[in-house]
Tab-separated table of C-alpha atoms and ligand atoms in Angstrom:
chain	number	residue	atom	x	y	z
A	1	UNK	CA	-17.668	8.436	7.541
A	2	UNK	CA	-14.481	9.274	9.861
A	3	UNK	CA	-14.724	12.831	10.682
A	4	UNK	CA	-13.673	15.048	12.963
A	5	UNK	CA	-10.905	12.591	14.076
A	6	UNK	CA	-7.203	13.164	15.155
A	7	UNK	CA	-5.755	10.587	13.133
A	8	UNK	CA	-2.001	9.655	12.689
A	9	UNK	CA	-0.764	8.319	9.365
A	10	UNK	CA	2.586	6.101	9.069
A	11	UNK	CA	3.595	6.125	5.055
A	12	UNK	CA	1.459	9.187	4.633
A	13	UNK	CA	3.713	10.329	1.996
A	14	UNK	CA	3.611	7.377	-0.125
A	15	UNK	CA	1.857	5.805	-2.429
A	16	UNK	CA	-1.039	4.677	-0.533
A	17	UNK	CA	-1.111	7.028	2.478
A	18	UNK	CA	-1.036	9.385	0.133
A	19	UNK	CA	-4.015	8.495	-0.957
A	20	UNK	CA	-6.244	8.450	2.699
A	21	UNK	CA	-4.819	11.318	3.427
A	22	UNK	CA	-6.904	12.907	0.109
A	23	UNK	CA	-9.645	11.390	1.599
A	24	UNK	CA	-9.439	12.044	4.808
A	25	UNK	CA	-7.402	15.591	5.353
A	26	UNK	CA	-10.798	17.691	4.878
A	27	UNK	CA	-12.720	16.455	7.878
A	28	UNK	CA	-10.087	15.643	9.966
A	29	UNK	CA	-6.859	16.552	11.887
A	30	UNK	CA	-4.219	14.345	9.934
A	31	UNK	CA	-0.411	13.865	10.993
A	32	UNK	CA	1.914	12.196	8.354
A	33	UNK	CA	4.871	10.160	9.644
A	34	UNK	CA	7.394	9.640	6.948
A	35	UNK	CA	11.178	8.737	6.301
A	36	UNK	CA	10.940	9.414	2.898
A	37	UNK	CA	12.889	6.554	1.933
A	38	UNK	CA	10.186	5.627	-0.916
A	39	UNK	CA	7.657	7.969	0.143
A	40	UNK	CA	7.614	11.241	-1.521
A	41	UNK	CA	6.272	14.853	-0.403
A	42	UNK	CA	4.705	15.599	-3.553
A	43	UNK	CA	2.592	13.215	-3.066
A	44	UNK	CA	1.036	15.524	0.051
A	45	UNK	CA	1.166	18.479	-1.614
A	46	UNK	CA	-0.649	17.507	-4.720
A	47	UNK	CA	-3.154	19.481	-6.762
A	48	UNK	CA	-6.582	18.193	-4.458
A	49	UNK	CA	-4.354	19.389	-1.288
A	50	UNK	CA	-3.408	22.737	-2.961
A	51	UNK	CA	-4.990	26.285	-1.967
A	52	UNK	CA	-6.956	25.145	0.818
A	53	UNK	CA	-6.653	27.707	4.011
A	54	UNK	CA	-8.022	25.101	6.019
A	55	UNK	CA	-5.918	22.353	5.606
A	56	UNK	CA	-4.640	20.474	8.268
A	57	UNK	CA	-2.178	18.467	7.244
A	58	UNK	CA	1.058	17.926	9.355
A	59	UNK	CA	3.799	16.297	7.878
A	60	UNK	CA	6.822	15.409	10.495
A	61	UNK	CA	9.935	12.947	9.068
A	62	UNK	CA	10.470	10.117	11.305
A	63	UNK	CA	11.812	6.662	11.282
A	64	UNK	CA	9.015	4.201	13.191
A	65	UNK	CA	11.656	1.976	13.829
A	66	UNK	CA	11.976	4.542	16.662
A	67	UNK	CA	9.520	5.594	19.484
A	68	UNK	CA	7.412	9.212	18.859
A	69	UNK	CA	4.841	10.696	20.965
A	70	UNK	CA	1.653	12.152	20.269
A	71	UNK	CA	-1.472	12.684	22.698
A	72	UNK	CA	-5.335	12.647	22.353
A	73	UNK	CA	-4.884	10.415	18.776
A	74	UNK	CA	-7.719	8.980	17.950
A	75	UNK	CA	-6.754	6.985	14.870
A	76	UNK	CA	-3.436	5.415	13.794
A	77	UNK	CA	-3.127	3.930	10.011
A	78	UNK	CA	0.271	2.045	10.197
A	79	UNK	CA	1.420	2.291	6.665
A	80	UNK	CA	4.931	2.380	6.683
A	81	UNK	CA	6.979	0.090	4.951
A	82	UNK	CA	8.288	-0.087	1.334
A	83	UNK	CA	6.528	-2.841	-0.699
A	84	UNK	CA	8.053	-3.150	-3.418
A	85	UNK	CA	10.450	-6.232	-4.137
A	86	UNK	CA	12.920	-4.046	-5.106
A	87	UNK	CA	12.955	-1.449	-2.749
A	88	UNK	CA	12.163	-3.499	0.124
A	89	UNK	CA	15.006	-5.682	-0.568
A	90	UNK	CA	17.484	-2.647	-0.977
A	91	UNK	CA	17.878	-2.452	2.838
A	92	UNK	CA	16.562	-6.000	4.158
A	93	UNK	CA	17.149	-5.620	7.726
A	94	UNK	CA	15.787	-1.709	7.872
A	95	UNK	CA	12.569	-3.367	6.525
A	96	UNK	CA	12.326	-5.949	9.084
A	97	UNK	CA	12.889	-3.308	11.560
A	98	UNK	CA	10.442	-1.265	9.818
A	99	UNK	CA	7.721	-3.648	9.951
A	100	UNK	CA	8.169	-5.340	13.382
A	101	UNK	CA	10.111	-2.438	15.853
A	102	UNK	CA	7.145	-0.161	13.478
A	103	UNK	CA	4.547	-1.904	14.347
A	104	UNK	CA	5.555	-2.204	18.170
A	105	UNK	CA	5.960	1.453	18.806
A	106	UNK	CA	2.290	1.869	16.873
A	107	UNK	CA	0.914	-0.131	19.044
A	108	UNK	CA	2.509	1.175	22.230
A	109	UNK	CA	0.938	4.972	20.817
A	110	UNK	CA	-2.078	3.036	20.055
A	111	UNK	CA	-2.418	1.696	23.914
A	112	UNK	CA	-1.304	4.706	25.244
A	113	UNK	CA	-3.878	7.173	23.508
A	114	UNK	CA	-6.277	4.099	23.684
A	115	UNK	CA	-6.865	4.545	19.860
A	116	UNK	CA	-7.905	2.204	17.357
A	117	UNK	CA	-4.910	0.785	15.303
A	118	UNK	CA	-4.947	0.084	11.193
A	119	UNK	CA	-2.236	-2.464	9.990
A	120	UNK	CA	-1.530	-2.587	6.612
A	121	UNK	CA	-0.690	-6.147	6.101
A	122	UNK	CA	-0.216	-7.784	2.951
A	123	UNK	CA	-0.897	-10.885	0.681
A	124	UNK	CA	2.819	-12.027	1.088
A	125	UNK	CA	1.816	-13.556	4.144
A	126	UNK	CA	0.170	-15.925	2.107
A	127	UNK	CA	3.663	-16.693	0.866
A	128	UNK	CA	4.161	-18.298	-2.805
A	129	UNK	CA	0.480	-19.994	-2.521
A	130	UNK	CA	-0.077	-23.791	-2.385
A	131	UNK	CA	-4.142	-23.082	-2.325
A	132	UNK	CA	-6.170	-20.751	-5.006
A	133	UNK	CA	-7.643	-18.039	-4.677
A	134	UNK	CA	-6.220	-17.526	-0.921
A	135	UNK	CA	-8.228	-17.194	2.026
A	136	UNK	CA	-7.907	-15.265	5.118
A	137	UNK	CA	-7.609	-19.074	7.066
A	138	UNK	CA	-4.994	-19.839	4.913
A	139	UNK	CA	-1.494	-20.168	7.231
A	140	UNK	CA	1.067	-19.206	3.836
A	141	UNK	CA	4.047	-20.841	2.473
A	142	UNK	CA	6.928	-18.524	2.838
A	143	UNK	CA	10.616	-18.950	2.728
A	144	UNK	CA	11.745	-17.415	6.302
A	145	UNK	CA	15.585	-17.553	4.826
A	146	UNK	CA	14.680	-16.312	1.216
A	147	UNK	CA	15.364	-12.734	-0.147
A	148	UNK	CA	11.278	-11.624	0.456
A	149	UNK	CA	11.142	-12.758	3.851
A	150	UNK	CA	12.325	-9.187	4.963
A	151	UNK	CA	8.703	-8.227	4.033
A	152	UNK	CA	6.726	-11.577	4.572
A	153	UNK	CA	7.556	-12.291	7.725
A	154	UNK	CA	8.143	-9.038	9.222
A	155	UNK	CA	4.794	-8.061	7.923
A	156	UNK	CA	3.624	-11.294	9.676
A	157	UNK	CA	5.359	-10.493	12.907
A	158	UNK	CA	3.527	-7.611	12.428
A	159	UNK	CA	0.493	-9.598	12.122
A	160	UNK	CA	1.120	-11.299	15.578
A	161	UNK	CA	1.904	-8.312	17.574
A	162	UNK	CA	-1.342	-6.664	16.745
A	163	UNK	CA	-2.911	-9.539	18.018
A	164	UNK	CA	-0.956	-9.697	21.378
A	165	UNK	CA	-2.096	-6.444	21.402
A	166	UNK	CA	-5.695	-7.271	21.237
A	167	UNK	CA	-5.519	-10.172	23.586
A	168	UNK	CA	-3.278	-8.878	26.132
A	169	UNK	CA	-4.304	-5.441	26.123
A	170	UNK	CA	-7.864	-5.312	24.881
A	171	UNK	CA	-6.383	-3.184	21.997
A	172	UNK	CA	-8.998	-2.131	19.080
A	173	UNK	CA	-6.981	-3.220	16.146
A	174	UNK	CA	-7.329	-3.736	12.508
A	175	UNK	CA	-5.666	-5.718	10.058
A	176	UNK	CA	-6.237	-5.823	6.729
A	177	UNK	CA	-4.248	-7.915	3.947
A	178	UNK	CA	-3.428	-5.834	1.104
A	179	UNK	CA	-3.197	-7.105	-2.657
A	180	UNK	CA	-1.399	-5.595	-5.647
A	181	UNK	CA	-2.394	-2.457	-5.582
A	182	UNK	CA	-1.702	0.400	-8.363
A	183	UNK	CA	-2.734	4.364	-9.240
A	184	UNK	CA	-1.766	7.885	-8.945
A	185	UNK	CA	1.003	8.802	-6.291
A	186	UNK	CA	2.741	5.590	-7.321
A	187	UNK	CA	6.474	6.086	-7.769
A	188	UNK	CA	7.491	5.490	-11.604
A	189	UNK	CA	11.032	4.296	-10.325
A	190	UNK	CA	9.421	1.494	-7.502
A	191	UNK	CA	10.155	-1.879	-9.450
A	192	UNK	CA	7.317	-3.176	-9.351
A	193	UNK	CA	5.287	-4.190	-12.591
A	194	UNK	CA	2.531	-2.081	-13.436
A	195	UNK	CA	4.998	1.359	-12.877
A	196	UNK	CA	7.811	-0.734	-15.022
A	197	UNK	CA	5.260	-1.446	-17.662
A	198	UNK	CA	3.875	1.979	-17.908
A	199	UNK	CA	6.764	3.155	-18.132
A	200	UNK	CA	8.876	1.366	-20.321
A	201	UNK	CA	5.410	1.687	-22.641
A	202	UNK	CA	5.194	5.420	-22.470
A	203	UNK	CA	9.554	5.459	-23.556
A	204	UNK	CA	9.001	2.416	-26.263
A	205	UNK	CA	11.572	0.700	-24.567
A	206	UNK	CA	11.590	-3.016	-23.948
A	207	UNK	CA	9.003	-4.133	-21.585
A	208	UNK	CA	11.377	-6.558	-18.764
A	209	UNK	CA	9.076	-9.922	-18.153
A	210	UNK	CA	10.410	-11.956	-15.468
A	211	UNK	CA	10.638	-15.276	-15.938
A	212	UNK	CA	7.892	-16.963	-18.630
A	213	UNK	CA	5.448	-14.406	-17.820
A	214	UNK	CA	2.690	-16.834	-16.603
A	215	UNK	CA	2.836	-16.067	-13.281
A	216	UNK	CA	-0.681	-14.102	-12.047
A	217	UNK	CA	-1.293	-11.133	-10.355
A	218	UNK	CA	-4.766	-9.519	-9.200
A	219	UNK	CA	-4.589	-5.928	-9.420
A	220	UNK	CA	-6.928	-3.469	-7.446
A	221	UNK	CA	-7.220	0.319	-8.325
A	222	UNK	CA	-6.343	2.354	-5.526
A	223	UNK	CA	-9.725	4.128	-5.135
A	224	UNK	CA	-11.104	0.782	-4.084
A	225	UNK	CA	-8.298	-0.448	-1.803
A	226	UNK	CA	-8.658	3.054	0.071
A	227	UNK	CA	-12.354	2.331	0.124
A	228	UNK	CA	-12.502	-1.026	1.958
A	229	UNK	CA	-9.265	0.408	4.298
A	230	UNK	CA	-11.827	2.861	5.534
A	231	UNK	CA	-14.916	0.633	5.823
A	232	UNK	CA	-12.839	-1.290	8.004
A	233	UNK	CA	-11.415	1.899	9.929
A	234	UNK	CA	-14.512	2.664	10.579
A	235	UNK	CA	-16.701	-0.979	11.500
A	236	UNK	CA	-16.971	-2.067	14.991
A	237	UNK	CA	-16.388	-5.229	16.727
A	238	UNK	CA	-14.368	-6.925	13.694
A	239	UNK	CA	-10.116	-7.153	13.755
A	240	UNK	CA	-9.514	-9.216	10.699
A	241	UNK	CA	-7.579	-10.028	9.188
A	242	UNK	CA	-9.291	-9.154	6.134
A	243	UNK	CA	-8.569	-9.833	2.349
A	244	UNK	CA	-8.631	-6.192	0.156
A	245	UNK	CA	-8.066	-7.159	-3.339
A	246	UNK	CA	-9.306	-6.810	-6.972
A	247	UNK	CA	-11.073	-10.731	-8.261
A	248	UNK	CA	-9.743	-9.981	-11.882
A	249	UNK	CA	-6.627	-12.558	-12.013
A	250	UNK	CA	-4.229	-11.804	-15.261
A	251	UNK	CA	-0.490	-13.201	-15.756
A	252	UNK	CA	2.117	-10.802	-16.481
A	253	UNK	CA	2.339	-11.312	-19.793
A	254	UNK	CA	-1.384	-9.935	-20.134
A	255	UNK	CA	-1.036	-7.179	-18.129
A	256	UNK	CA	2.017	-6.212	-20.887
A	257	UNK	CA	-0.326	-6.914	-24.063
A	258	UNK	CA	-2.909	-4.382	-21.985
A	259	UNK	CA	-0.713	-2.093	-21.588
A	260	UNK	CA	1.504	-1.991	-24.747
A	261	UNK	CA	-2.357	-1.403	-26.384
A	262	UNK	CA	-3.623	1.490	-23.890
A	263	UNK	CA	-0.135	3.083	-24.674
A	264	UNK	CA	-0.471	2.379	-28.198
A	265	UNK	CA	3.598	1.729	-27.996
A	266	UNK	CA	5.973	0.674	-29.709
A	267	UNK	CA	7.620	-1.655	-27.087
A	268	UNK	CA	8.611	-5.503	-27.572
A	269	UNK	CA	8.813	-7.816	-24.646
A	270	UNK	CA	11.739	-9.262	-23.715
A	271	UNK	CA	12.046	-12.336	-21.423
A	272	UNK	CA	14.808	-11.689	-18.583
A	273	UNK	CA	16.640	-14.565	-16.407
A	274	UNK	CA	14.239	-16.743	-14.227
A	275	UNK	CA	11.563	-15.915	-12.140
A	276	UNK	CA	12.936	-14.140	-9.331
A	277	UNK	CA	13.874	-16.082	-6.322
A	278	UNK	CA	10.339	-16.735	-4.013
A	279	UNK	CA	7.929	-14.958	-6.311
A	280	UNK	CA	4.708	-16.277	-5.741
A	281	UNK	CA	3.431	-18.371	-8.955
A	282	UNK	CA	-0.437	-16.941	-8.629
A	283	UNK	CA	-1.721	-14.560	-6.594
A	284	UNK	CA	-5.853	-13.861	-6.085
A	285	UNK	CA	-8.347	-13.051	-2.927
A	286	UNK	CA	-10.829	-14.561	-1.465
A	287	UNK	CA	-12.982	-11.090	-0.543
A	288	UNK	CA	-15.958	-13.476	0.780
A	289	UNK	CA	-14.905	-11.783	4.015
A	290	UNK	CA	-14.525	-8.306	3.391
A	291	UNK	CA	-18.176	-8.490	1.159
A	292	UNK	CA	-19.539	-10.374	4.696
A	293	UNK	CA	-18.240	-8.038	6.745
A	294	UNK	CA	-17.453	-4.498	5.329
A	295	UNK	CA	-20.243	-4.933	2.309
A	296	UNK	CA	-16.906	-4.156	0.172
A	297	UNK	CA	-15.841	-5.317	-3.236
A	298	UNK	CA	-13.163	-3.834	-5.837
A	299	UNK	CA	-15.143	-2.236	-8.416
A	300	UNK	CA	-12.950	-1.063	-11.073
A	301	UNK	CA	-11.793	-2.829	-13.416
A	302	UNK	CA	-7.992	-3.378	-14.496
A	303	UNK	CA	-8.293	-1.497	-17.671
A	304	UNK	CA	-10.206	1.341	-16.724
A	305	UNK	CA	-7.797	1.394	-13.696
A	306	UNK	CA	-4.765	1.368	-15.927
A	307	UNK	CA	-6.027	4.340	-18.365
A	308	UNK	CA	-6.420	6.693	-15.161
A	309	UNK	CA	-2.565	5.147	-14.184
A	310	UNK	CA	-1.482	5.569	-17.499
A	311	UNK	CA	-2.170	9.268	-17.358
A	312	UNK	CA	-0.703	10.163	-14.254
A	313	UNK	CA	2.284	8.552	-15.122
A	314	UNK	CA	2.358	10.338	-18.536
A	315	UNK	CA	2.155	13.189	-16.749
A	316	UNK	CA	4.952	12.537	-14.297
A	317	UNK	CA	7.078	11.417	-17.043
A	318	UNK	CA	6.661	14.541	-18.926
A	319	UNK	CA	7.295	16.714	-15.608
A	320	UNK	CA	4.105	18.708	-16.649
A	321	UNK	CA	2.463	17.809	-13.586
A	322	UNK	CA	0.716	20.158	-11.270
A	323	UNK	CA	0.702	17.720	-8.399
A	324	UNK	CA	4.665	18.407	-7.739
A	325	UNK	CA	3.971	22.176	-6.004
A	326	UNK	CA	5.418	22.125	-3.018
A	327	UNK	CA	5.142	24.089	0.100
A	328	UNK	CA	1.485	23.591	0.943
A	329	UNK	CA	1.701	21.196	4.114
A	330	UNK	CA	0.928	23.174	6.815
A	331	UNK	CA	4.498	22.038	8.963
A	332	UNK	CA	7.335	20.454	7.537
A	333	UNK	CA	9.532	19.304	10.354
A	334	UNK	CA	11.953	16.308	11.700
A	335	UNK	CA	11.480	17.281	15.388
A	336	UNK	CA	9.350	16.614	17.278
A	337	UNK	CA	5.713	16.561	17.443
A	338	UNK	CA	3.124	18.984	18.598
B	401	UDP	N1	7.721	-8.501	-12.902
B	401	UDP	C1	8.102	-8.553	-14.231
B	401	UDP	N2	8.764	-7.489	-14.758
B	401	UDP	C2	9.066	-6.370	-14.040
B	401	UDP	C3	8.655	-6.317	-12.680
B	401	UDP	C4	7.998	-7.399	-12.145
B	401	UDP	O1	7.848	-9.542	-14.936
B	401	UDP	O2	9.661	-5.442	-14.607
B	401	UDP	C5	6.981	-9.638	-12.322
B	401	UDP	C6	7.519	-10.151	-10.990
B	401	UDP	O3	8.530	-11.113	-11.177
B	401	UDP	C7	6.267	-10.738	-10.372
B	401	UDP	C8	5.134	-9.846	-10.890
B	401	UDP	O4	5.671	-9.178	-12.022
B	401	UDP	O5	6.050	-12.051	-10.845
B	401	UDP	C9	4.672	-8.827	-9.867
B	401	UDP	O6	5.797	-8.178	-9.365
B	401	UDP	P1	5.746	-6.912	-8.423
B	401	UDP	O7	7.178	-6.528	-8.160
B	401	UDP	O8	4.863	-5.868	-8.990
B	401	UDP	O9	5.061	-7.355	-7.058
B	401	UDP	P2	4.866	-8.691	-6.224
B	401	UDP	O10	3.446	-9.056	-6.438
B	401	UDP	O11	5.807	-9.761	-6.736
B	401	UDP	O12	5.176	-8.305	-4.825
């Protein structure tokens, strides 16, 4: 268990650093980094982060793209990054920035505080996949010129500067290779399928399949993904990269029948244009890896994941959550650090 750690989060106020910080902000001293370009603050100052005298939670708004200092860290989760299609290919060139000149000044903080270094990589490396399920040895097949490679090869670039970093440096990294992931603190308005679902479920509008709906996805509940981040956080001698994703492979057009029933809605599905330019026909882990190594497995299943989504989302959509209280981080600030 990581405790009594100085530990810096990139992304903290987004969907998944959101997330580590809830499980991490009670034992530890925990710095968010955030632009807020898709990250939110509610997400910090949720109802599990609320009332606590204790709490030490600093939230500071910074671009990665630029160089911040911090001394005596002892942790850095690089998180930053919008991931989904949409969003990440709003501003393609900020994300490439974001990933690489992000992941370069992480690892420059890393070196400098001698700290050990989490990068949240991603299963686009693996491209639109030629073998099934994909392994960690597996090199990808991604368009460098197409509209994703913003995301695929930054986050790959990433991928090689962390381990420059560990052979020129002797740097204590970790990378880990993130699949579709989904829960609470996800952003209704991100574009990506399970929040369009849900939502166009919980309205009884038209649910938007792209392309025939037979293309597969493997979804893994948040709970679990932030489970196996910290195993590997937290085990020694072993960089990765390492697969983190749910086994349970369903095509779209599932995951819309499952939904439209836990909604009990009204919605149709309607078929819009093609499949969008570069997205992957099949998507599913190999986690022989990360059960080898980190003893790690998903364990929740896509439905029972979905109700717990489902309700957050409801909640959101009604605006009668309590996680949206703000003023509980203990510094809001875009100067500089302490
Ligand atoms: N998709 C869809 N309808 C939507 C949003 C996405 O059919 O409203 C499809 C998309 O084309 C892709 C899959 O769902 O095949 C997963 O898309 P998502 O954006 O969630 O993430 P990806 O895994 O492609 O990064």
């Amino acid at each position: 268990m990581i405790k009594y750690k100085k530990i810096l989060i990139t992304g903290g106020a987004g969907f998944l650093g959101s997330n580590l910080v809830n499980k991490l902000y009670e034992n530890n001293e925990i710095i968010v980094l955030d632009n807020l370009s898709s990250g939110r603050l509610e997400n910090l100052s949720g109802s599990r982060l609320v009332g606590r005298d204790d709490m030490r939670v600093t939230f500071i708004k910074h671009d990665i793209i630029n160089y911040i200092d911090f001394n005596n860290l002892d942790l850095i989760f690089n998180l930053a990054c919008p991931a989904s299609p949409p969003r990440y290919q709003a501003d393609p060139i900020q994300t490439t920035k974001t990933s690489v000149l992000g992941a370069l000044n992480m690892l420059e903080l890393a070196k400098k505080n001698n700290a050990r270094i989490l990068q949240a990589s991603t299963s686009e490396v693996y491209g639109d996949p030629d073998i099934h399920p994909q392994v960690e040895s597996y090199k990808g097949s991604v368009n460098p010129i197409g509209i994703r490679s913003c995301y695929d090869e930054g986050k790959r670039c990433a991928e090689s500067l962390f381990f420059d970093y560990k052979r020129v440096y002797n740097l204590d990294i970790k990378v880990i290779r993130i699949f579709n992931t989904y829960g609470p603190n996800m952003d209704p308005n991100d574009g990506r399928v399970v929040s369009n679902f849900i939502t166009q479920a919980l309205k009884n509008k038209d649910i938007t399949m792209y392309g025939d709906g037979q293309q597969t996805r493997s979804f893994c509940y948040v709970d679990d993904l932030i489970a196996g981040m910290l195993k590997m956080m937290e085990v020694d001698n072993f960089a990765g990269p390492v697969n983190l994703g749910n086994l349970g492979e369903f095509t779209m057009l599932e995951l819309a029948k499952i939904i439209i029933e836990l909604t009990n809605s009204k919605s149709k599905i309607i078929y819009k244009d093609e499949l969008p330019s570069d997205d992957p026909k099949k998507r599913k882990p190999d986690i022989s890896l990360a059960k080898e190594k980190l003893n790690w497995e998903s364990k929740i299943d896509l439905r029972t994941g979905l109700i717990k989504t489902i309700e957050y989302f409801d909640k959101v959509l009604k605006n009668e959550s309590n996680y949206c209280v703000r003023g509980q981080i203990s510094r809001v600030s875009s100067g500089l650090p302490t």
